[in-house]
Amino acid sequence: MNIGEAAEATGVTAKMIRHYEQIGLVRAAGRTGAGYRVYGPKDLSTLSFIRRARDLGFSIAQIRDLLALWQDRARASGDVKRIASQHVAEMKEKMRLLQEMVHTLEHLSAHCHGDDRPDCPILEQLATGMAEEKCC
Amino acid sequence: MNIGEAAEATGVTAKMIRHYEQIGLVRAAGRTGAGYRVYGPKDLSTLSFIRRARDLGFSIAQIRDLLALWQDRARASGDVKRIASQHVAEMKEKMRLLQEMVHTLEHLSAHCHGDDRPDCPILEQLATGMAEEKCC
DNA sequence: GTGCACCTTCCTATCATGTCAAGGTCAAGG
DNA sequence: CCTTGACCTTGACATGATAGGAAGGTGCAC
């Protein structure tokens, strides 16, 4: 199986497959005489695994650990769960920060006419840093 | 005022001030005879504006537009509000995606013993892609 | 006149991914 | 046999916002 077919089968672009090989996330694929990479079912499983992990937002470093655990039959599920929990915590923290920003901005927007006049509490807050606490 | 003092006063690192100057986000600062950058109150206001906008998650491109509007006395507050609304929408979309991932992962984690045994629904889902829909 | 803290420019790295370019390979059809 | 087009190869460069460091100049206090 060529890299293009592997890409289509797993949803990982050929570009990223080569990249993952280069950074050592997946082992180097076999080669034909002409130098084309060759992929077997095991490689496809690994690539699909990676794609699903990426879809869940795991970083490459975390996926590296997850792959190692996946291939370790003596793994402790606690190790997997810990990685997942940490990732969940990170995502929740990101959401919290986003929520804060959304909250502030929506608050400011609510008081902005949004018409042709130049007065704008959004710009005022950015300019003075005072609108946030003192307003309301 | 030196770049270091300006950095401390505005909360933008000297590194980033130089960067913003290089990409044309702020006009080039004046220089002393020795080539040191010099900052005045107006520059400090601009840098503080940028920092607050960054704190609210605006991209450099958006900040560029906001700065232009800020310095335009004939601006329409609607233009400002539109930028803010778009940014809010982007952040909400990010939050939605994060929430989806968190939801899936928490669901999987809930069924993972998290002990010394190797069985792990998290790894199973990553390996087969089947746990998500069929479980529960 | 020395030492230290600051400044300058330039290079490199992050993270995951995309794009582009120049060239090699393969299979099908004229 | 030769061309065409689709695929593959490597390599370089870009993104966005920020950090780090190296190598060298400057300013000021002692």
Coordinates of C-alpha atoms (C1' of nucleotides) in Angstrom, one line a residue:
Chain A
M1 CA 0.0 0.0 0.0
N2 CA 1.4 3.4 -1.0
I3 CA 1.4 6.4 1.1
G4 CA -1.5 8.0 -0.8
E5 CA -3.7 5.0 -0.2
A6 CA -2.7 4.9 3.4
A7 CA -3.5 8.5 3.7
E8 CA -7.0 8.0 2.3
A9 CA -7.6 4.9 4.4
T10 CA -6.7 6.6 7.7
G11 CA -7.5 10.2 7.2
V12 CA -4.0 11.3 7.9
T13 CA -2.5 13.3 5.0
A14 CA 0.6 11.9 3.2
K15 CA 2.4 14.9 4.4
M16 CA 1.7 14.2 8.0
I17 CA 2.5 10.5 7.7
R18 CA 6.0 11.5 6.5
H19 CA 6.2 14.0 9.2
Y20 CA 5.2 11.5 11.9
E21 CA 7.9 9.2 10.5
Q22 CA 10.5 11.9 10.6
I23 CA 9.8 12.8 14.3
G24 CA 9.8 9.2 15.2
L25 CA 6.1 9.0 16.2
V26 CA 5.7 6.0 13.8
R27 CA 8.4 3.7 12.8
A28 CA 9.9 4.1 9.3
A29 CA 7.8 2.4 6.7
G30 CA 9.2 -0.2 4.4
R31 CA 10.3 0.8 0.9
T32 CA 9.8 -0.6 -2.6
G33 CA 12.9 -0.8 -4.8
A34 CA 12.1 2.6 -6.1
G35 CA 12.0 4.1 -2.6
Y36 CA 8.2 4.3 -2.3
R37 CA 6.9 3.8 1.3
V38 CA 4.9 0.7 1.8
Y39 CA 2.2 0.3 4.5
G40 CA 0.6 -2.8 6.0
P41 CA -2.5 -3.3 8.2
K42 CA -0.5 -2.7 11.3
D43 CA 0.7 0.7 10.1
L44 CA -2.8 1.6 9.1
S45 CA -4.0 0.8 12.6
T46 CA -1.3 3.0 14.1
L47 CA -2.1 5.9 11.8
S48 CA -5.8 5.6 12.5
F49 CA -5.0 5.6 16.2
I50 CA -3.1 8.8 15.8
R51 CA -5.8 10.5 13.8
R52 CA -8.4 9.7 16.5
A53 CA -6.2 10.9 19.2
R54 CA -5.6 14.1 17.3
D55 CA -9.3 14.5 16.8
L56 CA -9.6 14.4 20.6
G57 CA -7.0 17.1 20.8
F58 CA -4.1 15.2 22.2
S59 CA -0.7 16.6 21.6
I60 CA 1.9 14.7 19.7
A61 CA 3.8 14.2 22.9
Q62 CA 0.7 12.7 24.6
I63 CA 0.1 10.5 21.5
R64 CA 3.6 9.2 21.8
D65 CA 2.9 8.1 25.3
L66 CA -0.5 6.7 24.4
L67 CA 1.0 4.7 21.5
A68 CA 3.6 3.3 23.9
L69 CA 0.9 2.3 26.3
W70 CA -1.3 0.9 23.6
Q71 CA 1.6 -1.3 22.4
D72 CA 2.4 -2.4 25.9
R73 CA 0.3 -5.4 26.9
A74 CA 1.3 -5.0 30.6
R75 CA 0.2 -1.4 30.7
A76 CA -1.8 0.0 33.6
S77 CA -5.1 1.6 32.6
G78 CA -4.3 4.1 35.3
D79 CA -1.5 5.5 33.2
V80 CA -3.8 6.0 30.3
K81 CA -6.5 7.6 32.4
R82 CA -4.0 10.0 33.9
I83 CA -2.9 11.2 30.5
A84 CA -6.5 11.6 29.5
S85 CA -7.4 13.4 32.7
Q86 CA -4.5 15.8 32.3
H87 CA -5.6 16.6 28.8
V88 CA -9.2 17.1 29.9
A89 CA -7.9 19.5 32.6
E90 CA -5.9 21.4 30.0
M91 CA -8.9 21.7 27.7
K92 CA -11.1 22.8 30.6
E93 CA -8.6 25.5 31.5
K94 CA -8.6 26.7 27.9
M95 CA -12.3 26.8 27.9
R96 CA -12.3 28.8 31.2
L97 CA -10.0 31.4 29.7
L98 CA -12.1 31.6 26.5
Q99 CA -15.2 31.9 28.6
E100 CA -13.7 34.8 30.5
M101 CA -12.8 36.6 27.4
V102 CA -16.2 36.0 25.8
H103 CA -17.9 37.2 28.9
T104 CA -15.9 40.5 29.0
L105 CA -16.3 41.1 25.3
E106 CA -20.0 40.4 25.3
H107 CA -20.4 42.7 28.2
L108 CA -18.6 45.5 26.4
S109 CA -20.5 44.8 23.1
A110 CA -23.8 45.0 24.9
H111 CA -23.1 48.6 25.7
C112 CA -21.8 49.5 22.2
H113 CA -24.4 51.1 20.0
G114 CA -22.8 49.4 16.9
D115 CA -23.9 52.2 14.6
D116 CA -22.3 55.1 12.8
R117 CA -21.3 57.0 15.8
P118 CA -17.7 56.8 17.0
D119 CA -18.4 56.3 20.7
C120 CA -17.5 52.7 21.6
P121 CA -17.0 51.2 25.1
I122 CA -15.0 48.4 23.5
L123 CA -12.3 50.8 22.3
E124 CA -12.5 52.7 25.6
Q125 CA -11.8 49.6 27.6
L126 CA -8.9 48.7 25.3
A127 CA -7.6 52.2 25.6
T128 CA -8.0 52.8 29.3
G129 CA -8.4 49.4 30.9
M130 CA -11.0 50.9 33.2
A131 CA -14.3 49.8 31.7
E132 CA -14.2 46.3 32.9
E133 CA -14.3 46.7 36.7
K134 CA -16.1 50.0 37.0
C135 CA -18.9 49.4 34.6
C136 CA -22.1 48.1 36.4
Chain B
M1 CA 12.0 56.0 27.9
N2 CA 13.9 52.9 26.9
I3 CA 12.3 49.8 25.6
G4 CA 12.8 48.0 28.9
E5 CA 10.9 50.7 30.8
A6 CA 8.2 50.7 28.2
A7 CA 8.0 47.0 28.5
E8 CA 7.6 47.1 32.2
A9 CA 5.1 50.0 32.0
T10 CA 2.8 48.3 29.5
G11 CA 3.3 44.6 30.2
V12 CA 4.5 43.9 26.7
T13 CA 7.9 42.3 26.6
A14 CA 10.8 44.2 24.9
K15 CA 11.0 41.2 22.6
M16 CA 7.4 41.7 21.5
I17 CA 7.7 45.4 21.1
R18 CA 10.5 45.0 18.6
H19 CA 8.4 42.3 16.9
Y20 CA 5.4 44.5 16.6
E21 CA 7.5 47.3 15.2
Q22 CA 9.0 44.9 12.7
I23 CA 5.6 43.7 11.4
G24 CA 4.3 47.2 11.3
L25 CA 1.8 46.9 14.0
V26 CA 3.3 50.0 15.8
R27 CA 5.2 52.7 14.1
A28 CA 9.0 52.6 14.4
A29 CA 10.1 54.2 17.7
G30 CA 12.4 57.1 17.8
R31 CA 16.1 56.5 18.4
T32 CA 18.8 58.0 20.5
G33 CA 22.2 58.8 19.0
A34 CA 23.3 55.3 20.1
G35 CA 20.4 53.6 18.4
Y36 CA 18.3 52.9 21.5
R37 CA 14.6 53.0 20.9
V38 CA 12.8 55.9 22.7
Y39 CA 9.1 55.7 23.8
G40 CA 6.7 58.5 24.7
P41 CA 3.3 58.5 26.4
K42 CA 1.5 58.0 23.0
D43 CA 3.6 54.9 22.3
L44 CA 2.9 53.6 25.8
S45 CA -0.9 54.0 25.2
T46 CA -0.7 52.1 22.0
L47 CA 1.3 49.3 23.5
S48 CA -1.1 49.0 26.5
F49 CA -4.0 49.0 24.0
I50 CA -2.3 46.1 22.2
R51 CA -1.7 44.2 25.4
R52 CA -5.3 44.5 26.5
A53 CA -6.5 43.4 23.1
R54 CA -4.2 40.4 23.3
D55 CA -5.5 39.6 26.7
L56 CA -9.0 39.5 25.2
G57 CA -7.6 37.0 22.6
F58 CA -7.7 39.2 19.5
S59 CA -5.3 38.2 16.8
I60 CA -2.7 40.6 15.5
A61 CA -4.7 41.2 12.3
Q62 CA -7.7 42.1 14.4
I63 CA -5.7 44.3 16.6
R64 CA -4.3 46.0 13.5
D65 CA -7.9 46.9 12.5
L66 CA -8.9 47.9 16.0
L67 CA -5.9 50.2 16.3
A68 CA -6.8 51.9 13.0
L69 CA -10.4 52.4 14.2
W70 CA -9.1 53.7 17.5
Q71 CA -7.0 56.3 15.8
D72 CA -9.8 57.2 13.4
R73 CA -12.1 59.8 15.0
A74 CA -14.7 59.4 12.3
R75 CA -15.0 55.6 13.0
A76 CA -18.3 53.9 13.2
S77 CA -18.7 52.0 16.4
G78 CA -20.5 49.3 14.3
D79 CA -17.1 48.5 12.7
V80 CA -15.6 47.9 16.1
K81 CA -18.6 45.9 17.3
R82 CA -18.4 43.7 14.2
I83 CA -14.8 42.8 14.8
A84 CA -15.6 42.0 18.4
S85 CA -18.6 39.9 17.5
Q86 CA -16.7 37.9 15.0
H87 CA -14.0 37.3 17.6
V88 CA -16.6 36.2 20.1
A89 CA -18.1 33.8 17.6
E90 CA -14.7 32.3 16.9
M91 CA -14.0 31.8 20.6
K92 CA -17.4 30.2 21.1
E93 CA -16.7 27.9 18.2
K94 CA -13.4 26.9 19.8
M95 CA -15.2 26.3 23.1
R96 CA -17.7 24.1 21.4
L97 CA -15.0 22.0 19.9
L98 CA -13.2 21.7 23.2
Q99 CA -16.5 20.9 24.9
E100 CA -17.1 18.0 22.5
M101 CA -13.6 16.6 23.1
V102 CA -14.0 17.0 26.8
H103 CA -17.3 15.3 26.7
T104 CA -16.1 12.3 24.7
L105 CA -13.0 11.9 26.9
E106 CA -14.8 12.2 30.1
H107 CA -17.3 9.6 29.0
L108 CA -14.5 7.2 28.1
S109 CA -12.6 8.0 31.3
A110 CA -15.7 7.3 33.4
H111 CA -15.6 3.7 32.1
C112 CA -11.9 3.2 32.7
H113 CA -10.9 1.6 35.9
G114 CA -7.7 3.6 36.1
D115 CA -5.9 0.8 38.0
D116 CA -3.1 -1.7 37.3
R117 CA -5.2 -3.7 34.8
P118 CA -4.5 -3.2 31.1
D119 CA -8.1 -3.0 29.9
C120 CA -8.9 0.5 28.9
P121 CA -11.9 1.9 27.0
I122 CA -9.9 5.0 26.1
L123 CA -7.3 3.0 24.2
E124 CA -10.0 0.9 22.7
Q125 CA -11.8 3.8 21.3
L126 CA -8.6 5.2 19.9
A127 CA -7.7 1.8 18.4
T128 CA -11.1 0.9 16.9
G129 CA -13.1 4.1 16.7
M130 CA -16.1 2.2 17.8
A131 CA -16.6 3.0 21.5
E132 CA -18.0 6.4 21.0
E133 CA -21.2 5.6 19.2
K134 CA -22.0 2.2 20.5
C135 CA -21.3 2.6 24.1
C136 CA -24.5 3.5 26.2
Chain C
dG1 C1' 38.4 52.3 33.9
dT2 C1' 35.9 48.5 35.2
dG3 C1' 31.8 45.9 35.8
dC4 C1' 27.1 45.3 35.2
dA5 C1' 22.7 46.1 33.3
dC6 C1' 20.8 47.4 29.4
dC7 C1' 20.5 47.9 24.5
dT8 C1' 21.2 46.4 19.4
dT9 C1' 20.5 42.8 15.5
dC10 C1' 20.1 38.3 13.9
dC11 C1' 19.2 33.3 14.3
dT12 C1' 16.7 29.6 16.1
dA13 C1' 12.8 27.2 18.3
dT14 C1' 8.1 26.0 19.3
dC15 C1' 3.4 23.1 17.2
dA16 C1' 0.9 20.9 13.6
dT17 C1' 0.1 21.6 9.2
dG18 C1' 0.1 23.5 4.4
dT19 C1' 2.3 24.8 0.1
dC20 C1' 5.5 24.8 -3.4
dA21 C1' 9.2 23.2 -6.3
dA22 C1' 12.2 20.0 -8.7
dG23 C1' 12.7 15.6 -9.9
dG24 C1' 11.9 10.2 -10.0
dT25 C1' 8.4 6.3 -11.0
dC26 C1' 4.6 3.8 -12.8
dA27 C1' 0.9 2.4 -15.8
dA28 C1' -1.9 3.2 -19.7
dG29 C1' -2.6 4.5 -24.4
dG30 C1' -1.0 6.1 -29.0
Chain D
dC1 C1' 9.0 3.4 -27.9
dC2 C1' 7.3 7.7 -26.2
dT3 C1' 4.2 10.6 -24.0
dT4 C1' 1.0 11.9 -20.5
dG5 C1' -0.8 12.2 -16.0
dA6 C1' -1.0 10.7 -11.5
dC7 C1' 1.7 9.5 -8.0
dC8 C1' 5.9 9.4 -5.2
dT9 C1' 10.5 11.4 -3.3
dT10 C1' 13.1 15.1 -0.6
dG11 C1' 13.7 19.7 0.8
dA12 C1' 12.6 24.3 1.8
dC13 C1' 9.6 27.8 3.5
dA14 C1' 5.2 29.6 5.7
dT15 C1' 1.9 30.1 9.3
dG16 C1' 1.1 32.9 14.7
dA17 C1' 2.7 34.6 18.8
dT18 C1' 6.2 34.2 21.6
dA19 C1' 10.6 32.7 23.8
dG20 C1' 15.6 32.0 24.0
dG21 C1' 20.2 32.9 23.0
dA22 C1' 24.5 34.7 20.8
dA23 C1' 27.6 38.5 19.8
dG24 C1' 28.6 43.0 20.3
dG25 C1' 27.7 48.1 21.6
dT26 C1' 26.1 51.6 25.4
dG27 C1' 25.3 54.0 29.8
dC28 C1' 26.1 54.6 34.4
dA29 C1' 27.7 53.9 39.1
dC30 C1' 31.6 52.8 41.7

